[in-house]
CSV table of C-alpha atoms and ligand atoms in Angstrom, one decimal:
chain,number,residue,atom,x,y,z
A,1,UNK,CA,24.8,-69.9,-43.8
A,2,UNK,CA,27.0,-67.3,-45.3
A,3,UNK,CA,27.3,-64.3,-43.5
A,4,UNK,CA,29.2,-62.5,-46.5
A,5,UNK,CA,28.3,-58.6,-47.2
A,6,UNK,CA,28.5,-58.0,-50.9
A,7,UNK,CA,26.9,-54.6,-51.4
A,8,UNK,CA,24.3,-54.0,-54.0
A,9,UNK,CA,25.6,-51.0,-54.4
A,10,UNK,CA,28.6,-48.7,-53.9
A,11,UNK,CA,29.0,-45.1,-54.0
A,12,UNK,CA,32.6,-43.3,-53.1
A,13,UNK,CA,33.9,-39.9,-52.6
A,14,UNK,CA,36.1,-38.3,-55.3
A,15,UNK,CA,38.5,-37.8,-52.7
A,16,UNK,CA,38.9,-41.9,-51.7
A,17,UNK,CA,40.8,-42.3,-54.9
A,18,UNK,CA,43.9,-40.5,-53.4
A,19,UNK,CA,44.4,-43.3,-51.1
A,20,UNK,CA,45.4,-46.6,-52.3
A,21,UNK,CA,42.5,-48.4,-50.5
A,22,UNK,CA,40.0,-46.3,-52.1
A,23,UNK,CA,41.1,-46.7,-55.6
A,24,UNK,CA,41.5,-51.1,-55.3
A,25,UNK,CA,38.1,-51.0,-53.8
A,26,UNK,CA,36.5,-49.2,-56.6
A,27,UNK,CA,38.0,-51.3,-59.0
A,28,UNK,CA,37.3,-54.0,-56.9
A,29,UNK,CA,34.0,-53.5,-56.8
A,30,UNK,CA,33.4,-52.3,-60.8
A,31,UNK,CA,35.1,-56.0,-61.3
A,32,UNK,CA,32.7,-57.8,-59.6
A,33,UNK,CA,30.0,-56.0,-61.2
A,34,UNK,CA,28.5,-53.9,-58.4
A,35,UNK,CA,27.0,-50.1,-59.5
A,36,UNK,CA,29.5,-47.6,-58.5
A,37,UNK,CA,29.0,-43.9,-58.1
A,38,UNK,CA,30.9,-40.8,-57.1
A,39,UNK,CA,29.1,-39.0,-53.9
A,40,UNK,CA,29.6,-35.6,-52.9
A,41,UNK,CA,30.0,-36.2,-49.5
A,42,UNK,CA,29.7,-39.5,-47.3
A,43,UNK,CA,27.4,-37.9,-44.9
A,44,UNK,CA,25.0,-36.9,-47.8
A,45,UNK,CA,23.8,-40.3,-49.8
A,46,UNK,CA,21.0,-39.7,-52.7
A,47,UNK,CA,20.6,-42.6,-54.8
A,48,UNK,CA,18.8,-45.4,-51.9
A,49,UNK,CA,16.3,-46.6,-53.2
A,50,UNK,CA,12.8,-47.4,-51.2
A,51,UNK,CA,9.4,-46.1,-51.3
A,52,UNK,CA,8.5,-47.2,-47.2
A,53,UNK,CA,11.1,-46.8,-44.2
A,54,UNK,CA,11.2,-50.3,-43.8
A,55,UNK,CA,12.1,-50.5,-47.6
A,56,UNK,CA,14.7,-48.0,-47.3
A,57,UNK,CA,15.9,-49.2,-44.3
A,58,UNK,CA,17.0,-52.5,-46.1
A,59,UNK,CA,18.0,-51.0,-49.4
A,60,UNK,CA,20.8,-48.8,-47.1
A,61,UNK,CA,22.1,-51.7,-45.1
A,62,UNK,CA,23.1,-52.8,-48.8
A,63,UNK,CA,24.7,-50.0,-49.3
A,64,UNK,CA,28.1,-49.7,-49.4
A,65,UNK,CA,30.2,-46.1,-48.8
A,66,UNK,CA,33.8,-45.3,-49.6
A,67,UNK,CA,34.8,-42.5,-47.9
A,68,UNK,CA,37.8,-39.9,-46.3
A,69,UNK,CA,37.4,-39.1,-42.7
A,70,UNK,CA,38.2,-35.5,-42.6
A,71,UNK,CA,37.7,-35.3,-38.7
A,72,UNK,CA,40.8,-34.5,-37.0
A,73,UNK,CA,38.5,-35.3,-33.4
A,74,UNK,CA,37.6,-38.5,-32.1
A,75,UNK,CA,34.2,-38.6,-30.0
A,76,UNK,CA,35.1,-40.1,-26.7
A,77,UNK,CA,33.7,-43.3,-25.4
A,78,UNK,CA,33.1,-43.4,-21.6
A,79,UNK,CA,33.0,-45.3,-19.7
A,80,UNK,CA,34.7,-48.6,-21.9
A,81,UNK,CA,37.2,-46.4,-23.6
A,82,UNK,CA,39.0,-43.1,-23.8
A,83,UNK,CA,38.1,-42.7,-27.2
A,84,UNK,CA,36.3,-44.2,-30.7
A,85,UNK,CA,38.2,-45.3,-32.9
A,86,UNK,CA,36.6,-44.8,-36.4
A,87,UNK,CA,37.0,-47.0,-38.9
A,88,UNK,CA,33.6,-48.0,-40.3
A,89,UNK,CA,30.1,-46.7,-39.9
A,90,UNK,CA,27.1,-48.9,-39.5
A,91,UNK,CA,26.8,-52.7,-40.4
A,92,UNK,CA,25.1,-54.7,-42.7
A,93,UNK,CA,23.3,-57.0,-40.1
A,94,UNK,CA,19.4,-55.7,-39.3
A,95,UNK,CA,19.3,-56.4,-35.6
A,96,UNK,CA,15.9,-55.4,-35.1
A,97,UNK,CA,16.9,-53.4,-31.7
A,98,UNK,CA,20.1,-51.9,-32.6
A,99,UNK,CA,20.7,-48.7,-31.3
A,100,UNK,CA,22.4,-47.3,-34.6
A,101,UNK,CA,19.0,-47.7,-35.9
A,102,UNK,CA,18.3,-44.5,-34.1
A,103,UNK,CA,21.4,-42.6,-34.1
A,104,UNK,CA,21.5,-42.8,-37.8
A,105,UNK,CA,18.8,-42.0,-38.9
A,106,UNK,CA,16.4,-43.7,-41.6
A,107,UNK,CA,19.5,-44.7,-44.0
A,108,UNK,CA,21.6,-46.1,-41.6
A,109,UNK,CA,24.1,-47.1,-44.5
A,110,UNK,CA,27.6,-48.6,-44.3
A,111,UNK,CA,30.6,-46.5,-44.4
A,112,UNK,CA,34.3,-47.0,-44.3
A,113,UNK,CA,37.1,-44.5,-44.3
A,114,UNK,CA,40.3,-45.2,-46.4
A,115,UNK,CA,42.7,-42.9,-45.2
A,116,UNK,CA,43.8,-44.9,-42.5
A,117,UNK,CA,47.2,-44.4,-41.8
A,118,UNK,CA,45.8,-41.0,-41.3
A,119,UNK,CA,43.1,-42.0,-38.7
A,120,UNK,CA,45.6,-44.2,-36.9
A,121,UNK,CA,48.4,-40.9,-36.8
A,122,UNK,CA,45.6,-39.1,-34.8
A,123,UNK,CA,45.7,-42.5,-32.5
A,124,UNK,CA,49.2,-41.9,-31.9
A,125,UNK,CA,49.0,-38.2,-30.9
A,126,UNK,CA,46.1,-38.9,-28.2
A,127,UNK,CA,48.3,-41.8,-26.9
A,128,UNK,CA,51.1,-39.3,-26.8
A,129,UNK,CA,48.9,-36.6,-25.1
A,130,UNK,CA,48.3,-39.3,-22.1
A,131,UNK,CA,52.0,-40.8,-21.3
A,132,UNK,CA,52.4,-42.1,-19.2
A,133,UNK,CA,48.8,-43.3,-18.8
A,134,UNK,CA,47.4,-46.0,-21.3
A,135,UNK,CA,44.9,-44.9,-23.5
A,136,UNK,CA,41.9,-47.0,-24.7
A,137,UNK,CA,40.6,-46.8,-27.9
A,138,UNK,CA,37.0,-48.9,-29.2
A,139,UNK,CA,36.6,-50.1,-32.7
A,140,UNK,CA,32.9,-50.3,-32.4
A,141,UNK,CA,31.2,-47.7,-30.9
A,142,UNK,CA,29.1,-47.1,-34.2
A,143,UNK,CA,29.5,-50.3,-36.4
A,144,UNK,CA,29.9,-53.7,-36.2
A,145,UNK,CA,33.5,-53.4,-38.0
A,146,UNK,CA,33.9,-57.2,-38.9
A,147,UNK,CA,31.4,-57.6,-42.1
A,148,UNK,CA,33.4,-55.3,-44.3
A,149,UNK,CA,37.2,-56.4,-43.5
A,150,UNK,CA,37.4,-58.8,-45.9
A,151,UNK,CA,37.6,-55.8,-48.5
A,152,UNK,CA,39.7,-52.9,-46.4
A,153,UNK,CA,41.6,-55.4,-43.9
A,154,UNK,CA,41.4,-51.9,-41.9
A,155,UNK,CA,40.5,-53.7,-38.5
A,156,UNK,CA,44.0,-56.2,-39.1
A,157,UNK,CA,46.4,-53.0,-39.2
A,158,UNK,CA,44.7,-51.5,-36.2
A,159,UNK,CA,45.1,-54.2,-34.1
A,160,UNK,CA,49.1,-54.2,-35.6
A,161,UNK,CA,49.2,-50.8,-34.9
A,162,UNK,CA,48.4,-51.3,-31.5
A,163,UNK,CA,50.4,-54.4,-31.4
A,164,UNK,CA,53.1,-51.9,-31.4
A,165,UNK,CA,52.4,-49.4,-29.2
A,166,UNK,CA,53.1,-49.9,-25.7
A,167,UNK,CA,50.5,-47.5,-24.3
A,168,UNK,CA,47.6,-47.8,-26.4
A,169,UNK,CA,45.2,-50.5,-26.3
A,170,UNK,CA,42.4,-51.7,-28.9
A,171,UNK,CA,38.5,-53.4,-28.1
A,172,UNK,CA,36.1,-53.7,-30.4
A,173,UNK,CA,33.2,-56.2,-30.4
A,174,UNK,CA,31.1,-58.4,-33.2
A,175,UNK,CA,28.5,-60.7,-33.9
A,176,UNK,CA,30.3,-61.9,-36.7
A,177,UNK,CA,32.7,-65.0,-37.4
A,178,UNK,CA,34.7,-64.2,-40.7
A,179,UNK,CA,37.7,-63.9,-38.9
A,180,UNK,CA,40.3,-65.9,-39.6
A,181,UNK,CA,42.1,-63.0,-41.4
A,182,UNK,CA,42.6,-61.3,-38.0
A,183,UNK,CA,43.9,-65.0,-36.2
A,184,UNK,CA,47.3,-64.3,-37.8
A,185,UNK,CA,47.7,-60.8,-36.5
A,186,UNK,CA,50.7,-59.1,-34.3
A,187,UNK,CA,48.0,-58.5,-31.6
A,188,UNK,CA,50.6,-58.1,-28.9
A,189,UNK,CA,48.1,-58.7,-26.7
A,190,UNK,CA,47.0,-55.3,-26.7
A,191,UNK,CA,43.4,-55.7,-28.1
A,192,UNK,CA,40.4,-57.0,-26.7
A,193,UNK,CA,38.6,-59.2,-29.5
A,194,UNK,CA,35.1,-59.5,-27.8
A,195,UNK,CA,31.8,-60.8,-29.3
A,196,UNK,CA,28.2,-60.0,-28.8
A,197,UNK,CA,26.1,-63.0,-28.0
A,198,UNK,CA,22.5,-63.8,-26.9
A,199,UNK,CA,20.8,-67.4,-26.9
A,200,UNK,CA,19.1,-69.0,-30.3
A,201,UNK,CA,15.5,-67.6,-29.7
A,202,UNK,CA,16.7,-63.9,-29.4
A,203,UNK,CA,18.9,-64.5,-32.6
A,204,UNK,CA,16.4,-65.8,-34.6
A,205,UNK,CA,13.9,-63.1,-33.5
A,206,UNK,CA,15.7,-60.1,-33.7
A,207,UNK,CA,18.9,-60.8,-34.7
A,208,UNK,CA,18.6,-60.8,-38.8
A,209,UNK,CA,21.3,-61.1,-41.1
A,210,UNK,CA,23.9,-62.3,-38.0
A,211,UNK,CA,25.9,-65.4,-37.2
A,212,UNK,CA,24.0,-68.0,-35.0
A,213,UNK,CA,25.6,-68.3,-31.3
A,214,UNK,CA,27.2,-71.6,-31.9
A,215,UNK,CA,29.2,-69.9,-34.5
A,216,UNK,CA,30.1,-67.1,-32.5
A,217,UNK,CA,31.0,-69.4,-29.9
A,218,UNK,CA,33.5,-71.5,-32.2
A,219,UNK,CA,34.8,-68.1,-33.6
A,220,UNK,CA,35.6,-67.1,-29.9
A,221,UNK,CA,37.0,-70.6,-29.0
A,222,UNK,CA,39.9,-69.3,-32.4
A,223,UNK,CA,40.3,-65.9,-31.3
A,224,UNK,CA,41.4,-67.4,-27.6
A,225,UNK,CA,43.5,-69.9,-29.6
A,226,UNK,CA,45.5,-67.0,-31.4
A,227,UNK,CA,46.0,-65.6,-28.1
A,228,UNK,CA,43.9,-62.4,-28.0
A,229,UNK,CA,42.7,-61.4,-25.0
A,230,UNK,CA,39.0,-62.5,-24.9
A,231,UNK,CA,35.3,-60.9,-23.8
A,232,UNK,CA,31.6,-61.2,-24.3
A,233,UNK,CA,29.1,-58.8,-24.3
A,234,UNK,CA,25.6,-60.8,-23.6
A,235,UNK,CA,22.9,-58.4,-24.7
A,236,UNK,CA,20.4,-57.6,-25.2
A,237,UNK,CA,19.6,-59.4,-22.4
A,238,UNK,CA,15.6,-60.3,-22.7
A,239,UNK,CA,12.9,-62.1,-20.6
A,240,UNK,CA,10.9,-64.7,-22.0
A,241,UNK,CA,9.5,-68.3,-21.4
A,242,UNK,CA,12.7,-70.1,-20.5
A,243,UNK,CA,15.2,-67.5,-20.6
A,244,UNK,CA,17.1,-68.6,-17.9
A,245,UNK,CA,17.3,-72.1,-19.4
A,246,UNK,CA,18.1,-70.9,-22.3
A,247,UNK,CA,21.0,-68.1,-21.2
A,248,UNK,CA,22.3,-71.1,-18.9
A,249,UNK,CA,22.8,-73.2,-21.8
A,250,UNK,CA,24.4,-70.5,-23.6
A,251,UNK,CA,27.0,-69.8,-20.6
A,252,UNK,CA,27.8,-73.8,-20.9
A,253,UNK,CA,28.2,-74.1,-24.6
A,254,UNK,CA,30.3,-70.8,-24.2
A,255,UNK,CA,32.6,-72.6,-21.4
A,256,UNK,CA,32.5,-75.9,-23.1
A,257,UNK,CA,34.0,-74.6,-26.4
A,258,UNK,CA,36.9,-72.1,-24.6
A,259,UNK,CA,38.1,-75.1,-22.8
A,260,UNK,CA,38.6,-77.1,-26.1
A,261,UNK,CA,40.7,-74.4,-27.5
A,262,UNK,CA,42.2,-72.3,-24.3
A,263,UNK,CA,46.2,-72.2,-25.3
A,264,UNK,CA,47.9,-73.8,-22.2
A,265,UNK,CA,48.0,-71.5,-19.0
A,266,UNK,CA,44.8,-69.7,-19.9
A,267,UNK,CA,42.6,-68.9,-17.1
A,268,UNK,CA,39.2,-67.5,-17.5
A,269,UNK,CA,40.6,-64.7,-15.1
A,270,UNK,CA,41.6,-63.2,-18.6
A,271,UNK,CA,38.0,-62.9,-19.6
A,272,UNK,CA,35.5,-59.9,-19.7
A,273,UNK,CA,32.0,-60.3,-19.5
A,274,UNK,CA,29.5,-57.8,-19.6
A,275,UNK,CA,26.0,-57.8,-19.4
A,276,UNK,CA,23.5,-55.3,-20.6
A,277,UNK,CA,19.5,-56.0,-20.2
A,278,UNK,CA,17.3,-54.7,-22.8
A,279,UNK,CA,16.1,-51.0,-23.0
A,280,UNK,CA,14.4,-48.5,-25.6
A,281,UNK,CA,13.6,-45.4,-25.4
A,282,UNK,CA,10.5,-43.6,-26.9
A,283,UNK,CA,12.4,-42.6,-30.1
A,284,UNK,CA,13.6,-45.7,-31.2
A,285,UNK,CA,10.6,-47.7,-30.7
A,286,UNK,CA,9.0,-45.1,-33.2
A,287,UNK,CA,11.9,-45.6,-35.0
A,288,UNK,CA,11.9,-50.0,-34.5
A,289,UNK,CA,7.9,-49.8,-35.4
A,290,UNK,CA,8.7,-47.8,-38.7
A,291,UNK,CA,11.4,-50.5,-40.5
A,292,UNK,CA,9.9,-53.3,-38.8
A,293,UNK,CA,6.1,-52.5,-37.9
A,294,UNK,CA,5.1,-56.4,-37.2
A,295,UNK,CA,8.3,-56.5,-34.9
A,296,UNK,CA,7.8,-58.5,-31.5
A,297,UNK,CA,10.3,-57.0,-29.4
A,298,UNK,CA,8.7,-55.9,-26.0
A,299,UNK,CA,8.2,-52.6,-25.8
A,300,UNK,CA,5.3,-51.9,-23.2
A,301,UNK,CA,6.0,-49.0,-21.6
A,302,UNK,CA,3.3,-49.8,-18.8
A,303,UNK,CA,5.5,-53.3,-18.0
A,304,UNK,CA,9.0,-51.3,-17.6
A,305,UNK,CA,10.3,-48.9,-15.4
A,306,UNK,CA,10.6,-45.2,-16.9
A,307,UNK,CA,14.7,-44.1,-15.9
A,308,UNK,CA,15.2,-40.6,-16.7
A,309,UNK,CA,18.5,-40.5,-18.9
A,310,UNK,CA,21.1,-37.6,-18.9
A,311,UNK,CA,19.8,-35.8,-21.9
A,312,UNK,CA,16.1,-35.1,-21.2
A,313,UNK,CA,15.1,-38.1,-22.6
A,314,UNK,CA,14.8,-41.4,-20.8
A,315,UNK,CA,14.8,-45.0,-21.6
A,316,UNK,CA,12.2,-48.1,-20.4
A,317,UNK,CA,14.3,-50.7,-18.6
A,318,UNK,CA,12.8,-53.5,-17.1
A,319,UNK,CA,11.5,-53.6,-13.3
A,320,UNK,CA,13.1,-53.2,-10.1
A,321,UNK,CA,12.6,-56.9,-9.3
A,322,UNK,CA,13.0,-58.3,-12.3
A,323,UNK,CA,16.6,-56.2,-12.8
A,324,UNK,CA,17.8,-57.7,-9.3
A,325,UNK,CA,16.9,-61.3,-10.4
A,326,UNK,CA,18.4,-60.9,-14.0
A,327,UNK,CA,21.7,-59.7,-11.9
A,328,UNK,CA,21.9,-62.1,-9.7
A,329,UNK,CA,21.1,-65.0,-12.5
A,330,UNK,CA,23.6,-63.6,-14.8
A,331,UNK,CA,26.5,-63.2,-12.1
A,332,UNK,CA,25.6,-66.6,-10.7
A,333,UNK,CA,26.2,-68.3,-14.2
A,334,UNK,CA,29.6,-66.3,-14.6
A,335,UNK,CA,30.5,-67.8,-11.4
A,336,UNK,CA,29.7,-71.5,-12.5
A,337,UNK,CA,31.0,-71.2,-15.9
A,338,UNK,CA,33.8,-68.6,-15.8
A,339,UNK,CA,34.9,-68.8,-11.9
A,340,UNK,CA,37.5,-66.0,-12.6
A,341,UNK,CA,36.3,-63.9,-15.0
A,342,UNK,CA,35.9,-60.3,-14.6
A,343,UNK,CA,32.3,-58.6,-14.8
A,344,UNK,CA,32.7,-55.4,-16.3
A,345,UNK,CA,29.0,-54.2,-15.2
A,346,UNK,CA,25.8,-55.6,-15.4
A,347,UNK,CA,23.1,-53.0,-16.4
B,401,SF4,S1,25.4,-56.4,-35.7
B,401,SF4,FE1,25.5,-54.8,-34.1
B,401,SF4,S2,25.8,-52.9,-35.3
B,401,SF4,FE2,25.0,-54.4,-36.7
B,401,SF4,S3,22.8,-54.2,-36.7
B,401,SF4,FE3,23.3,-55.7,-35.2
B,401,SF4,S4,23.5,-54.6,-33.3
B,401,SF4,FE4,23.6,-53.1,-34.9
């Protein structure tokens, strides 16, 4: 199934028409016969349609917002990175758990930011600010930046731009498999192309609107071919009839497919793997229950362990026990499958 995001509807600030980008991708998108309005601002979007949260929900994750980032600060993003790099906001997939969902809000609408040369000058200076130290920037701390590269190629010149510099270095992660435009890029080696994955059932569950694993799986098997550096990120990690079965399968398939396509010399001692077990916190279940009230995730507060979190509020993981036997299943399989590999955390 295609996984292409063509907006229902696009809205851009006046300002997005200075920068070439802006300007092709109105036309663009007038051409192929998509509404397109002028917003004020891209943090303030009237014009989404929906009458229910759930309905709004939806409509937004349709929507489509052109956009300058003014922001002369990146946020930082410990402990993966030094800092975010932002190129795109939000994501067209509907992952029923995704965090994004919460920090948000109710419109959580896509939004990309033209000026980037401008973005990626602010790149430079923190990189410049840290010599002799590398500096780590992620792609993805609030989107999934692959759905919308096929209109702004934005994610291609950042990994270029990193390509080129000798002391930054570039991650970002995806669910998503329309990649071939980035096989070609001057990665330099300097960015870590990592994708999301979970077995079928939690895909098909929770997962809307997202590549299937095996095509993740055969998108990772051309990103190791082009040489990227390569990691997974297996979360949300869930418990359910079979779920070590199925997450062992999913560890094979994932080994069987990088050895098909590993470019000679490969080891997996050049892959990342991390692991993150599934969590929620009181605010976005509210959140979950409002744009998907029949949604089966498990949520029962009674059957997790309450883990206060820095900011006053805490989050539900799961028990104890059932943490130490996830850890030790999970570190087991990256042993079997990936003897090298490095385990960035398993939480
Ligand atoms: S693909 Fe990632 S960013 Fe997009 S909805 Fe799913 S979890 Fe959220």
């Amino acid at each position: 199934m295609s996984q292409e995001f063509i907006p229902t509807r696009v809205f851009y600030e006046p300002g997005a028409l200075e920068y070439p980008l802006g300007e092709g991708l109105v036309q663009r998108f007038r051409h192929m016969g998509i509404p397109v309005s002028p917003t004020t601002s891209h943090n303030r979007i009237t014009g989404i349609p929906g009458n229910t949260a759930a309905a709004q929900y939806r409509e937004a994750k349709r929507t489509l917002v052109i956009g300058v980032r003014r922001s002369q600060a990146f946020q930082s993003c410990k402990p993966s990175a030094h800092y975010q790099l932002p190129l795109v906001t939000s994501c067209p997939g509907m992952c029923e758990y995704c965090y994004l969902a919460t920090t948000l809000g109710k419109k959580p609408y896509v939004r990309i930011y033209v000026n980037l040369e401008e973005i990626l000058g602010i790149a430079s200076k923190l990189i410049e600010e840290r010599l002799p130290e590398i500096t780590q920037f992620e792609g993805a701390a609030t989107s999934d930046p692959v759905p919308v590269e096929r209109y702004t190629g934005s994610l291609k010149q950042a990994i270029e731009f990193f390509g080129r510099e000798p002391n930054g270095r570039f991650r970002f992660v995806t669910k998503y498999t329309d990649i071939e435009s980035l096989l070609d890029a001057k990665h330099g080696g300097h960015t870590r192309f990592r994708f999301s994955l979970n077995c079928s059932e939690v895909v098909k569950n929770y997962e809307h609107g997202t590549p299937s694993p095996e095509d993740r799986i055969i998108a990772a098997g051309k990103v190791l071919k082009a040489g990227y550096p390569l990691g997974f990120i297996i979360a949300p990690i869930f418990r359910f009839e079979g779920w070590r079965e199925e997450y062992r399968r999913l560890m094979e398939r994932t080994a069987e497919e990088l050895a098909k396509r590993a470019p000679s010399g490969w080891s997996s001692e050049q892959l990342t793997l991390e692991f993150i077990s599934h969590r929620f916190t009181s605010k976005a279940k509210a959140n979950i229950l409002g744009v998907f009230p029949n949604s089966s995730l498990p949520m029962e507060e009674d059957e997790r362990k309450f883990k206060y979190g820095q900011f006053g509020y805490g989050k539900y993981i799961y028990q104890p026990e059932e943490m130490k036997e996830m850890k030790e299943f999970f570190l087991e399989q990256a042993k079997d499958y990936f003897p090298l590999a490095q385990v960035e955390y398993f939480v």
